Amino acid sequence: MPASSMPSPMAINPASPTPSMFRKKKSTSVMSTAASYLSAVSQADARARALNSGSTTSTPALSLSSSVTGSSEDTVLHEDVFDDAEGLYYPSVPPTSEQIFHTVHTEFGHCANESYRYTSKHTPGTQLKEIIEQDPPYYILLTTYISYLLVICIGHMRDFVGKRFKPAAFRHLMTQDGYAALNSDFDSFYTRRLKNRIDDCFSHPVTGVPGRTIVLCDRYSLDHNKNFLFTGTRTRALNVSSYNYLGFAQGNGPCADAVEESVARYGISACSTRREVGTLDLHIQAEALVARFMGMESAFLCSMGFATNSTIIPSLVSKGCLIISDELNHASIRTGVRLSGANVRMFKHNDMQNLENLLREVISQGQPKTHRPWKKILIIVEGLYSMEGSLGNLPAIMELKKKYKFYLFVDEAHSVGAMGPHGRGVTDYFGINPRDIDILMGTFTKSFGAAGGYVAGNKALIDRLRVSSHTTAYTEAMSPPVLTQVLASMASIMGVTIVPEHKNASSLSILHSPATPQLSSVDLQQVTAYPGTAPSTALPPWMPLAPSLCDGIEGRSRLRRLAFNARYLNRALRKLGFITYSHDDSPVVPLLIFHPGKMAVFSRMMRTRNTPIVVVVVAYPATPLVTSRARFCLSASHTKEDVDTLLKACDEIGDVLDLKQAVGERWPLEEISRRAVELVNMEECD
């Protein structure tokens, strides 16, 4: 169905009697105190309780515009509208560029300003800048600990009294009819007494494409967040909560067209397991392209990102081996380590001196009790840490690898496709030969807009994993639409070189036919060299190849837009006075909030602005107890104006909640926005 004939998902219905509870009214004044905000939230909650659950309203428009909007395919920003009931202005900017956009503006923001571009690359010969984790003032830490202490004490008192005067409400935690309780009283205490209080900030139902914007399904609770009721309304919000780093989570565009064609060819039922129907041609093509993309000999695919680590690591090491793991490694790595049976030691996050001291100790002492040499020593690190936004110090680890001769496993779930001038991950970012690393692991759920994961390495290792890994025997294969999304998005990043059909698939010999163009030796070298382009023979012959996909312009543009957005937000937040832990080029930006109560209020205030913003808030046990944070995930689909909108919201809410605790030079918001390009291109920024 063409976009012009589809009803706009952002149509406005001013006459609707049930506006969303997550939208401000006509007043646009900033609340000066947290108390005034909490009072407003209480009033909104009271109105929500009186709503008729059967009423509906259409999705509100997002009060955002870009410096350049697309062609007539963009049916969202097609007219100027002012909703007096909501006090929101929805501007329409006429096309000012001859560029033809193939995406809807709400999915991918259109920006033709080449100044808002940057190349993600580490300066050769320099050390990775160490992140200095600033501590807040003592009164912040003290009130944070006191708040946890009060919640724990009051929670235990309520449990003690409730079990005696309201036993029915605690029946699921007590022994009854000779059966033990399925839910442990102690283990579920944190969930019941802390998380449930702020559960409206987590697991918010959404619908549609999680692109530049996202549509929230509005809800409210009548029993203090134990259960939620839907109002029937929806709210479109700016999305900085999804791992959509390159903006490939789209319903329109070349990748979506390729996926649609794969569904037509293979059908929906072609999602059976390999052991039932065998490996499809798409699996072979995807594995070959992933290996070429990563600069490795071979690659192996898995249908689930978490299972990639948790099932591959036990196939690499076993009893008598040693795993040295960064203390902030992902839960999937920890699960795989436990299942392997190998000994495990931890080193401080990105502390190379601590790692070297640990290596000397374990090599000199050998295995426990017997002191025999270790069968293998495997060090596992991540390229980009999702909670901290910090980069693994790969150059320093490579120096240690040459000295101590261990195996290296790098998890690039968040860095592949998002880091480096060619989007090849941290190896590309640091200019390191990927074949100097033993195992490269990554997922397709972030930068590529698909699902599943991969492991890349030398052919002997990958062939061994195909036989011994549990993911081969017990998991389902990736479905054709998912594989097609991987192929199309990866080819978009690489660019495609048209190679004529040849007789021998194992060589690049070309038929000298007048009907097919000939390639020069330079073209052939570009196809085979890393990080070169993808040959057209590596893709399915039926896959539609748009010009923007073939020449690699779209992929390079996305990489440079993401790098600009990430660097701009990181540095701008520090200039505003916030404490962040991430490296400048990281698309994951954690903003430290510390206090769990402030964390909930921060999320609600973001969601209730005139331009709603969806953020992820994270607390214990995913982070240390006193380092609760909001985590922003930037995307190439965001425009500079989107980042400015986020910065303005952080600036206003940060003043209300007293979040600006960082030391150093501060700039006003207007100066940050005006000098954005200068700020991004600075060599050093405190």
XYZ file of C-alpha atoms in Angstrom:
686
model
C 0.000 0.000 0.000
C 1.627 3.313 -0.973
C 2.435 5.705 1.813
C 0.321 8.466 0.282
C -2.821 6.343 0.538
C -2.267 5.301 4.136
C -3.968 7.206 6.947
C -1.462 9.261 8.863
C -0.509 7.586 12.158
C -0.186 11.048 13.631
C -3.630 12.364 12.798
C -5.050 14.694 15.433
C -8.466 14.404 16.943
C -9.057 17.536 19.025
C -12.614 16.510 19.790
C -11.560 13.361 21.563
C -12.966 13.285 25.117
C -10.095 11.165 26.481
C -6.708 12.758 25.978
C -3.607 10.808 26.926
C -2.508 11.022 30.540
C 1.074 11.402 29.348
C 0.597 14.742 27.571
C 0.804 18.197 29.021
C -2.016 20.643 28.616
C -1.832 24.071 27.063
C 0.519 25.564 29.588
C 4.164 25.229 28.606
C 5.719 26.702 31.734
C 8.509 24.740 33.383
C 7.743 23.449 36.860
C 10.136 24.997 39.303
C 10.058 22.330 41.983
C 9.727 18.602 42.211
C 6.749 19.082 44.537
C 4.800 20.949 41.880
C 5.549 18.207 39.406
C 4.454 15.445 41.777
C 1.235 17.350 42.441
C 0.571 17.534 38.709
C 1.254 13.823 38.321
C -1.169 13.051 41.147
C -3.876 15.088 39.437
C -3.206 13.379 36.123
C -3.405 9.993 37.802
C -6.748 10.906 39.378
C -8.111 11.888 35.961
C -6.811 8.645 34.474
C -8.640 6.554 37.054
C -11.932 8.091 35.949
C -11.384 7.316 32.280
C -13.766 5.118 30.397
C -11.647 2.215 29.252
C -13.702 1.813 26.074
C -12.904 5.234 24.636
C -10.133 5.748 22.132
C -8.315 8.555 20.510
C -5.885 8.810 17.650
C -2.161 9.068 18.030
C -0.949 12.608 18.719
C 1.651 14.125 16.500
C 5.181 14.706 17.675
C 6.098 18.362 17.968
C 9.403 17.840 16.216
C 10.712 18.913 12.859
C 13.970 18.541 11.005
C 15.973 21.002 9.022
C 14.985 19.095 5.896
C 11.970 16.873 5.328
C 11.510 14.332 2.631
C 9.459 13.918 -0.483
C 5.759 13.228 -0.818
C 6.312 9.763 0.637
C 6.568 11.387 4.056
C 2.901 11.588 4.967
C 3.518 12.693 8.533
C 4.619 16.326 8.281
C 2.360 17.394 5.446
C 0.518 20.338 6.990
C 0.686 22.888 9.802
C -1.637 22.023 12.668
C -2.203 23.618 16.058
C -4.092 21.617 18.648
C -5.506 24.190 21.031
C -6.703 21.532 23.463
C -3.193 20.144 23.893
C -1.130 23.263 23.285
C 1.093 21.453 20.795
C 2.312 22.881 17.518
C 3.047 20.506 14.693
C 5.183 22.336 12.114
C 5.619 21.368 8.505
C 8.850 22.263 6.722
C 8.600 22.278 2.908
C 11.195 20.198 1.059
C 14.403 22.159 0.590
C 16.540 19.403 -0.867
C 16.372 17.463 -4.104
C 17.261 14.313 -2.238
C 14.539 11.661 -2.424
C 13.950 10.029 0.938
C 12.675 6.473 1.138
C 11.703 6.589 4.799
C 8.927 8.113 6.820
C 10.149 11.059 8.869
C 8.957 9.558 12.143
C 11.056 6.448 11.461
C 14.188 8.193 10.208
C 14.835 11.915 10.594
C 15.841 13.641 7.371
C 18.909 15.863 7.617
C 20.886 17.097 4.615
C 23.282 19.312 6.590
C 26.695 17.742 6.030
C 28.112 19.703 8.965
C 26.261 17.331 11.265
C 28.551 14.437 10.410
C 31.579 12.919 12.102
C 33.840 9.906 11.568
C 34.129 7.533 14.516
C 37.842 6.759 14.741
C 40.543 6.537 17.377
C 43.612 8.680 16.774
C 46.495 6.289 15.960
C 49.389 6.308 18.395
C 47.388 7.758 21.279
C 46.140 5.995 24.381
C 42.443 5.502 24.942
C 41.182 8.334 27.112
C 40.496 7.038 30.591
C 37.051 7.768 31.957
C 37.228 9.537 35.297
C 34.213 8.438 37.301
C 33.225 11.483 39.299
C 31.559 11.052 42.655
C 28.634 13.269 43.617
C 28.642 15.376 46.802
C 28.358 13.478 50.054
C 24.802 14.639 50.678
C 23.713 12.901 47.449
C 25.269 9.615 48.544
C 23.944 9.994 52.084
C 20.349 10.635 51.038
C 20.573 7.759 48.537
C 21.611 5.287 51.241
C 18.997 6.670 53.629
C 16.255 6.253 51.020
C 17.168 2.591 50.515
C 17.308 2.089 54.284
C 13.842 3.593 54.751
C 12.361 1.475 51.962
C 13.871 -1.696 53.448
C 12.776 -0.960 57.020
C 9.255 0.120 56.111
C 8.944 -2.789 53.707
C 9.797 -5.359 56.371
C 7.408 -3.709 58.796
C 4.598 -3.882 56.226
C 5.397 -7.548 55.567
C 5.365 -8.332 59.300
C 2.033 -6.596 59.882
C 0.453 -7.711 56.602
C 1.115 -11.406 57.142
C -0.785 -11.234 60.409
C -3.678 -8.931 59.543
C -3.999 -9.518 55.772
C -2.814 -13.104 55.239
C -4.726 -13.404 51.953
C -2.502 -10.762 50.349
C 0.635 -12.728 51.328
C -0.641 -16.233 50.610
C 1.731 -16.654 47.656
C 4.692 -16.114 50.022
C 3.588 -18.513 52.778
C 3.481 -22.288 53.162
C -0.035 -23.617 52.620
C -1.624 -27.080 52.455
C 1.800 -28.675 52.892
C 3.283 -26.935 49.837
C 6.233 -24.598 50.064
C 5.817 -21.133 48.589
C 6.866 -20.865 44.980
C 8.035 -17.289 45.530
C 10.667 -16.693 48.161
C 9.742 -13.965 50.620
C 13.313 -12.705 50.908
C 14.241 -12.993 47.211
C 11.132 -11.149 46.049
C 11.424 -8.360 48.621
C 13.266 -5.961 46.306
C 10.755 -6.527 43.518
C 7.724 -6.073 45.766
C 8.875 -3.149 47.864
C 10.997 -1.070 45.507
C 10.568 -1.992 41.865
C 6.781 -2.185 42.027
C 6.639 1.367 43.328
C 8.182 2.631 40.077
C 6.981 -0.099 37.748
C 5.323 2.444 35.467
C 8.851 3.372 34.324
C 9.610 -0.158 33.081
C 8.222 -2.459 30.400
C 5.978 0.186 28.889
C 3.972 -1.383 26.022
C 4.729 0.116 22.628
C 3.479 -0.446 19.123
C 4.813 0.193 15.651
C 8.378 0.730 14.512
C 10.941 1.670 17.222
C 12.652 4.220 15.005
C 13.283 7.921 15.557
C 9.943 8.007 17.345
C 7.944 5.346 19.093
C 4.255 4.976 19.966
C 3.384 4.292 23.606
C 0.204 2.543 24.643
C -1.078 4.702 27.507
C -1.902 2.927 30.751
C -2.684 3.590 34.400
C -2.922 1.615 37.623
C -5.586 1.434 40.326
C -3.609 -0.817 42.706
C -0.216 0.863 43.029
C 1.377 -0.642 39.907
C 0.424 -4.249 40.626
C -1.765 -4.253 37.525
C -2.136 -1.788 34.671
C -5.210 -0.829 32.668
C -5.025 0.592 29.166
C -6.779 3.862 28.404
C -7.100 3.049 24.716
C -5.011 6.093 23.797
C -1.557 6.250 22.312
C 1.248 8.761 22.521
C 4.006 9.266 20.003
C 7.307 10.141 21.660
C 10.915 10.792 20.749
C 12.696 7.469 21.120
C 16.105 7.392 22.813
C 15.558 3.981 24.392
C 16.133 1.500 21.531
C 19.364 -0.096 20.292
C 18.557 1.143 16.803
C 22.035 2.536 16.282
C 22.002 2.871 12.502
C 18.272 3.404 12.122
C 17.602 0.165 10.227
C 14.488 -0.488 12.333
C 12.252 0.856 9.568
C 9.073 -0.122 7.803
C 10.183 1.675 4.641
C 13.359 1.706 2.605
C 15.607 -0.683 0.640
C 16.075 -3.126 3.519
C 12.325 -3.363 4.129
C 11.776 -3.955 0.414
C 14.303 -6.803 0.440
C 12.633 -8.403 3.474
C 9.244 -8.148 1.798
C 10.626 -9.920 -1.261
C 12.094 -12.706 0.900
C 8.699 -13.309 2.542
C 7.115 -13.575 -0.900
C 9.764 -16.100 -2.010
C 10.212 -18.265 1.083
C 6.906 -17.804 2.869
C 6.333 -17.376 6.578
C 6.566 -21.106 7.290
C 10.262 -21.278 6.289
C 11.328 -20.773 9.897
C 11.803 -24.449 10.783
C 14.946 -25.778 12.341
C 18.012 -26.761 10.360
C 17.834 -30.337 11.517
C 14.370 -30.639 9.953
C 14.737 -28.847 6.613
C 18.483 -28.386 6.266
C 20.444 -25.183 5.824
C 18.950 -22.700 3.384
C 20.987 -20.849 0.809
C 20.409 -17.668 2.803
C 22.220 -19.136 5.810
C 25.315 -19.863 3.738
C 25.238 -16.439 2.102
C 24.716 -14.655 5.421
C 27.567 -16.502 7.129
C 29.902 -15.756 4.216
C 28.971 -12.069 4.197
C 29.369 -11.780 7.979
C 32.845 -13.313 7.746
C 33.757 -10.853 4.985
C 32.284 -7.955 6.934
C 34.269 -8.843 10.056
C 37.474 -9.609 8.149
C 37.556 -13.216 9.369
C 37.899 -16.561 7.587
C 34.555 -17.955 8.653
C 31.479 -17.161 10.696
C 28.719 -19.060 12.459
C 25.183 -17.756 13.055
C 22.905 -18.213 16.044
C 19.206 -17.368 16.199
C 19.440 -15.644 19.588
C 21.957 -13.084 20.787
C 21.966 -14.190 24.447
C 22.349 -17.824 23.445
C 25.342 -16.990 21.269
C 27.509 -16.341 24.325
C 25.842 -18.776 26.711
C 26.213 -21.731 24.314
C 29.433 -20.883 22.480
C 31.670 -20.275 25.511
C 31.114 -23.822 26.926
C 32.252 -25.166 23.545
C 35.499 -23.191 23.720
C 36.682 -23.997 27.251
C 36.067 -26.646 29.879
C 37.514 -28.010 33.113
C 41.205 -27.253 33.410
C 40.864 -23.988 31.488
C 40.852 -20.463 32.871
C 38.562 -17.593 31.883
C 39.549 -14.051 32.824
C 36.515 -11.797 32.508
C 35.951 -8.074 32.839
C 33.849 -7.392 35.933
C 31.214 -5.547 33.879
C 30.718 -8.224 31.222
C 27.159 -9.000 30.138
C 24.958 -11.598 31.832
C 25.098 -13.833 28.751
C 28.879 -14.082 29.148
C 28.531 -14.872 32.831
C 25.997 -17.591 32.030
C 28.288 -19.158 29.430
C 31.226 -19.053 31.833
C 29.253 -20.865 34.551
C 28.094 -23.542 32.117
C 31.609 -24.180 30.818
C 33.006 -25.628 34.056
C 36.207 -23.625 33.652
C 37.802 -21.625 36.425
C 37.037 -17.931 36.285
C 38.787 -14.825 37.570
C 37.611 -11.234 37.293
C 39.611 -8.075 36.704
C 38.617 -4.477 37.321
C 36.809 -2.824 34.459
C 39.311 -1.614 31.839
C 42.136 -1.680 34.408
C 45.067 -2.992 32.392
C 47.482 -2.958 35.332
C 45.094 -5.102 37.347
C 44.719 -7.451 34.381
C 48.483 -7.837 33.931
C 48.996 -8.514 37.628
C 46.279 -11.151 37.475
C 47.867 -12.755 34.401
C 51.228 -13.027 36.137
C 49.609 -14.621 39.164
C 47.536 -17.238 37.349
C 50.333 -18.190 34.939
C 52.868 -18.626 37.739
C 50.511 -20.508 40.071
C 48.781 -22.720 37.491
C 45.687 -24.751 38.299
C 44.441 -24.904 41.911
C 45.772 -27.793 44.046
C 47.769 -29.455 41.240
C 49.527 -26.288 39.986
C 49.661 -27.780 36.524
C 49.665 -25.343 33.592
C 46.268 -24.218 32.382
C 44.979 -25.963 29.265
C 43.815 -22.612 27.893
C 43.578 -19.058 29.158
C 40.711 -17.142 27.570
C 40.170 -13.444 28.236
C 36.661 -12.146 27.528
C 35.937 -8.443 27.113
C 33.298 -6.342 25.403
C 33.861 -3.787 22.694
C 31.252 -1.388 24.068
C 29.731 -1.852 27.521
C 25.998 -1.265 27.397
C 25.538 0.019 30.959
C 28.629 2.220 31.137
C 28.998 3.363 27.534
C 32.739 2.726 27.844
C 34.951 1.185 25.178
C 37.152 -1.806 25.895
C 40.826 -0.832 25.856
C 41.604 -3.138 22.965
C 45.041 -1.714 21.998
C 46.373 -2.297 25.531
C 44.863 -5.797 25.641
C 46.527 -6.637 22.318
C 49.896 -5.621 23.778
C 49.292 -7.963 26.714
C 48.233 -10.703 24.306
C 51.576 -10.542 22.515
C 53.370 -10.747 25.853
C 51.394 -13.451 27.660
C 50.001 -15.559 24.773
C 46.367 -15.959 25.805
C 43.250 -16.366 23.675
C 41.025 -13.317 23.270
C 37.220 -13.279 22.968
C 35.661 -9.879 22.124
C 31.912 -9.375 22.456
C 30.921 -6.697 19.930
C 27.175 -6.840 20.451
C 26.940 -3.052 20.821
C 29.975 -1.928 18.851
C 29.673 -3.819 15.568
C 27.981 -1.655 12.981
C 28.086 1.356 15.308
C 31.797 2.062 15.759
C 34.630 2.711 13.350
C 34.872 4.594 10.050
C 33.598 1.495 8.189
C 31.211 0.275 10.898
C 33.238 -2.861 11.590
C 33.284 -2.394 15.362
C 36.077 -1.710 17.840
C 38.733 -3.335 15.680
C 37.863 -0.865 12.942
C 37.658 1.982 15.457
C 41.166 1.280 16.807
C 42.652 0.224 13.456
C 43.465 -3.318 14.654
C 43.654 -6.294 12.306
C 40.622 -8.426 13.262
C 42.540 -11.642 12.561
C 44.835 -10.846 15.459
C 41.811 -11.570 17.671
C 40.812 -15.192 18.154
C 37.028 -14.897 18.481
C 34.767 -12.014 17.512
C 31.187 -12.289 18.681
C 28.323 -9.924 17.947
C 24.581 -9.643 17.495
C 22.247 -8.415 14.773
C 19.685 -6.975 17.187
C 21.283 -3.550 17.508
C 22.876 -1.916 14.480
C 21.337 -4.204 11.863
C 17.712 -4.091 12.944
C 17.371 -7.894 12.914
C 17.755 -10.711 15.459
C 20.290 -13.344 16.401
C 24.052 -13.332 16.723
C 27.270 -14.600 15.186
C 30.742 -15.854 16.055
C 33.611 -15.186 13.651
C 37.099 -16.672 13.674
C 39.379 -18.979 11.731
C 37.778 -21.786 9.752
C 39.031 -24.620 11.955
C 37.519 -23.015 15.048
C 34.176 -22.254 13.435
C 33.900 -25.768 12.003
C 34.511 -27.142 15.469
C 31.779 -24.935 16.943
C 29.292 -26.172 14.361
C 29.765 -29.673 15.739
C 30.085 -29.048 19.468
C 27.893 -26.033 20.190
C 24.450 -26.544 21.716
C 23.071 -23.777 19.545
C 23.483 -26.028 16.492
C 21.607 -28.987 17.914
C 18.932 -27.427 20.074
C 17.966 -24.059 18.633
C 16.000 -23.045 15.595
C 17.684 -21.497 12.601
C 17.258 -17.837 11.733
C 14.221 -17.237 9.526
C 14.576 -15.977 5.914
C 13.180 -12.481 6.632
C 15.678 -11.999 9.463
C 18.548 -13.270 7.303
C 17.505 -10.952 4.510
C 17.483 -7.985 6.882
C 21.015 -8.904 7.962
C 22.202 -9.215 4.360
C 20.582 -5.988 3.195
C 21.663 -3.829 6.145
C 25.202 -5.205 6.128
C 25.500 -4.706 2.376
C 24.213 -1.156 2.839
C 27.104 -0.465 5.211
C 29.693 -2.161 3.006
C 28.481 -1.038 -0.404
C 28.082 -3.494 -3.267
C 30.415 -4.052 -6.201
C 28.648 -5.521 -9.222
C 30.458 -8.724 -10.173
C 29.330 -10.554 -13.335
C 28.277 -14.163 -13.062
C 31.181 -16.612 -13.319
C 31.427 -20.332 -13.785
C 33.558 -21.179 -10.785
C 31.986 -19.985 -7.548
C 35.239 -20.529 -5.675
C 37.136 -17.993 -7.784
C 36.639 -14.505 -9.150
C 37.265 -15.408 -12.785
C 34.933 -13.367 -14.969
C 33.273 -14.350 -18.192
C 34.381 -12.074 -21.020
C 30.930 -11.364 -22.318
C 29.899 -8.089 -23.984
C 26.690 -8.206 -21.939
C 28.517 -7.964 -18.597
C 30.772 -5.122 -17.421
C 34.387 -5.940 -16.721
C 36.116 -5.229 -13.423
C 39.596 -3.826 -13.126
C 42.204 -5.323 -10.814
C 41.552 -2.425 -8.428
C 37.862 -3.323 -8.284
C 38.641 -6.979 -7.606
C 41.076 -6.031 -4.853
C 38.409 -3.819 -3.275
C 35.966 -6.728 -3.279
C 38.388 -9.125 -1.555
C 40.315 -6.770 0.755
C 39.172 -5.831 4.249
C 37.314 -3.561 4.788
C 36.174 -3.613 1.174
C 32.786 -3.768 -0.434
C 30.545 -6.789 -0.824
C 30.468 -8.492 -4.233
C 27.016 -8.768 -5.732
C 27.547 -12.548 -6.005
C 27.540 -12.716 -2.179
C 23.903 -11.577 -2.142
C 20.791 -13.416 -3.331
C 20.209 -12.737 -7.043
C 16.577 -11.804 -6.363
C 17.422 -9.177 -3.743
C 16.488 -5.670 -4.957
C 19.582 -3.477 -4.810
C 18.724 0.203 -4.569
C 21.384 2.624 -5.858
C 21.881 4.018 -2.333
C 22.563 0.475 -1.118
C 25.003 -0.392 -3.903
C 27.229 2.668 -3.711
C 27.447 2.575 0.097
C 26.503 6.252 0.414
C 23.553 5.521 2.685
C 25.606 3.283 4.969
C 28.439 5.808 5.298
C 25.948 8.589 5.948
C 24.305 6.611 8.738
C 27.654 5.862 10.360
C 28.709 9.506 10.292
C 25.340 10.754 11.547
C 25.463 8.330 14.468
C 29.025 9.397 15.304
C 28.008 13.071 15.326
C 24.926 12.481 17.479
C 26.845 10.354 19.986
C 29.757 12.748 20.327
C 27.458 15.770 20.529
C 25.245 14.350 23.280
C 28.166 13.026 25.338
C 30.029 16.312 25.349
C 26.951 18.514 25.667
C 25.748 16.702 28.794
C 29.137 17.228 30.423
C 29.085 20.901 29.484
C 25.658 21.183 31.121
C 27.107 19.793 34.347
C 25.879 16.178 34.351
C 27.985 13.198 35.401
C 28.331 10.602 32.614
C 30.593 7.548 32.339
C 30.717 6.998 28.577
C 33.464 7.622 26.039
C 32.870 10.503 23.639
C 32.181 8.249 20.630
C 29.836 5.872 22.428
C 26.203 5.801 21.216
C 25.231 4.587 24.697
C 25.177 7.554 27.074
C 24.432 6.936 30.793
C 23.406 9.994 32.799
C 23.993 9.406 36.508
C 20.972 10.099 38.736
C 22.089 8.178 41.882
C 18.851 8.508 43.872
C 16.238 5.807 43.017
C 13.360 8.206 43.690
C 14.814 10.772 41.311
C 15.217 8.042 38.716
C 11.472 7.423 38.636
C 10.615 11.132 38.595
C 13.140 11.723 35.791
C 11.477 9.069 33.628
C 7.980 10.427 34.292
C 8.969 14.036 33.660
C 10.542 13.046 30.346
C 7.406 11.190 29.336
C 5.021 14.009 30.284
C 6.648 16.848 28.366
C 4.973 18.616 25.445
C 7.333 16.611 23.297
C 7.322 13.270 25.155
C 10.678 11.500 25.374
C 11.055 7.797 26.124
C 14.176 6.954 28.123
C 15.508 3.848 29.846
C 16.189 4.107 33.569
C 18.403 1.512 35.204
C 19.036 0.746 38.865
C 20.262 -1.998 41.148
C 20.870 -4.924 40.541
C 21.789 -4.025 36.941
C 24.066 -1.292 38.333
C 25.808 -0.713 41.682
C 23.434 0.323 44.441
C 24.062 4.074 44.392
C 24.609 4.602 40.656
C 21.072 4.596 39.306
C 21.055 6.172 35.874
C 19.136 7.095 32.764
C 20.569 5.485 29.646
C 20.207 7.250 26.306
C 20.689 5.206 23.129
C 21.464 7.397 20.139
C 20.646 6.517 16.561
C 21.526 7.662 13.065
C 17.799 8.268 12.662
C 17.965 11.175 15.099
C 18.570 14.677 13.822
C 20.574 17.395 15.495
C 17.254 19.008 16.471
C 16.244 15.773 18.217
C 19.406 15.839 20.313
C 18.747 19.521 21.117
C 15.249 18.577 22.276
C 16.715 15.912 24.554
C 19.335 18.322 25.897
C 16.703 20.948 26.667
C 14.650 18.403 28.596
C 17.709 17.216 30.541
C 18.700 20.799 31.311
C 15.286 21.723 32.727
C 14.704 18.488 34.629
C 18.288 18.464 35.877
C 17.717 21.831 37.534
C 14.509 20.639 39.196
C 15.994 17.368 40.487
C 19.469 18.729 41.353
C 21.300 16.373 38.969
C 24.080 18.701 37.790
C 26.856 17.584 40.113
C 29.848 17.379 37.757
C 32.885 19.601 38.138
C 34.416 21.494 35.239
C 33.550 24.236 32.794
C 29.865 24.677 32.013
C 28.198 26.176 28.960
C 24.634 27.485 28.708
C 22.284 25.413 26.562
C 22.011 28.092 23.855
C 25.786 28.187 23.417
C 25.995 24.389 23.250
C 23.392 24.265 20.486
C 25.005 27.130 18.564
C 28.527 25.673 18.801
C 27.514 22.026 18.290
C 29.825 21.414 15.329
C 32.750 23.039 17.140
C 32.023 21.008 20.265
C 31.992 17.747 18.331
C 35.242 18.435 16.461
C 37.254 19.487 19.514
C 40.262 17.253 20.119
C 39.752 17.199 23.881
C 36.706 18.194 25.874
C 36.594 18.163 29.670
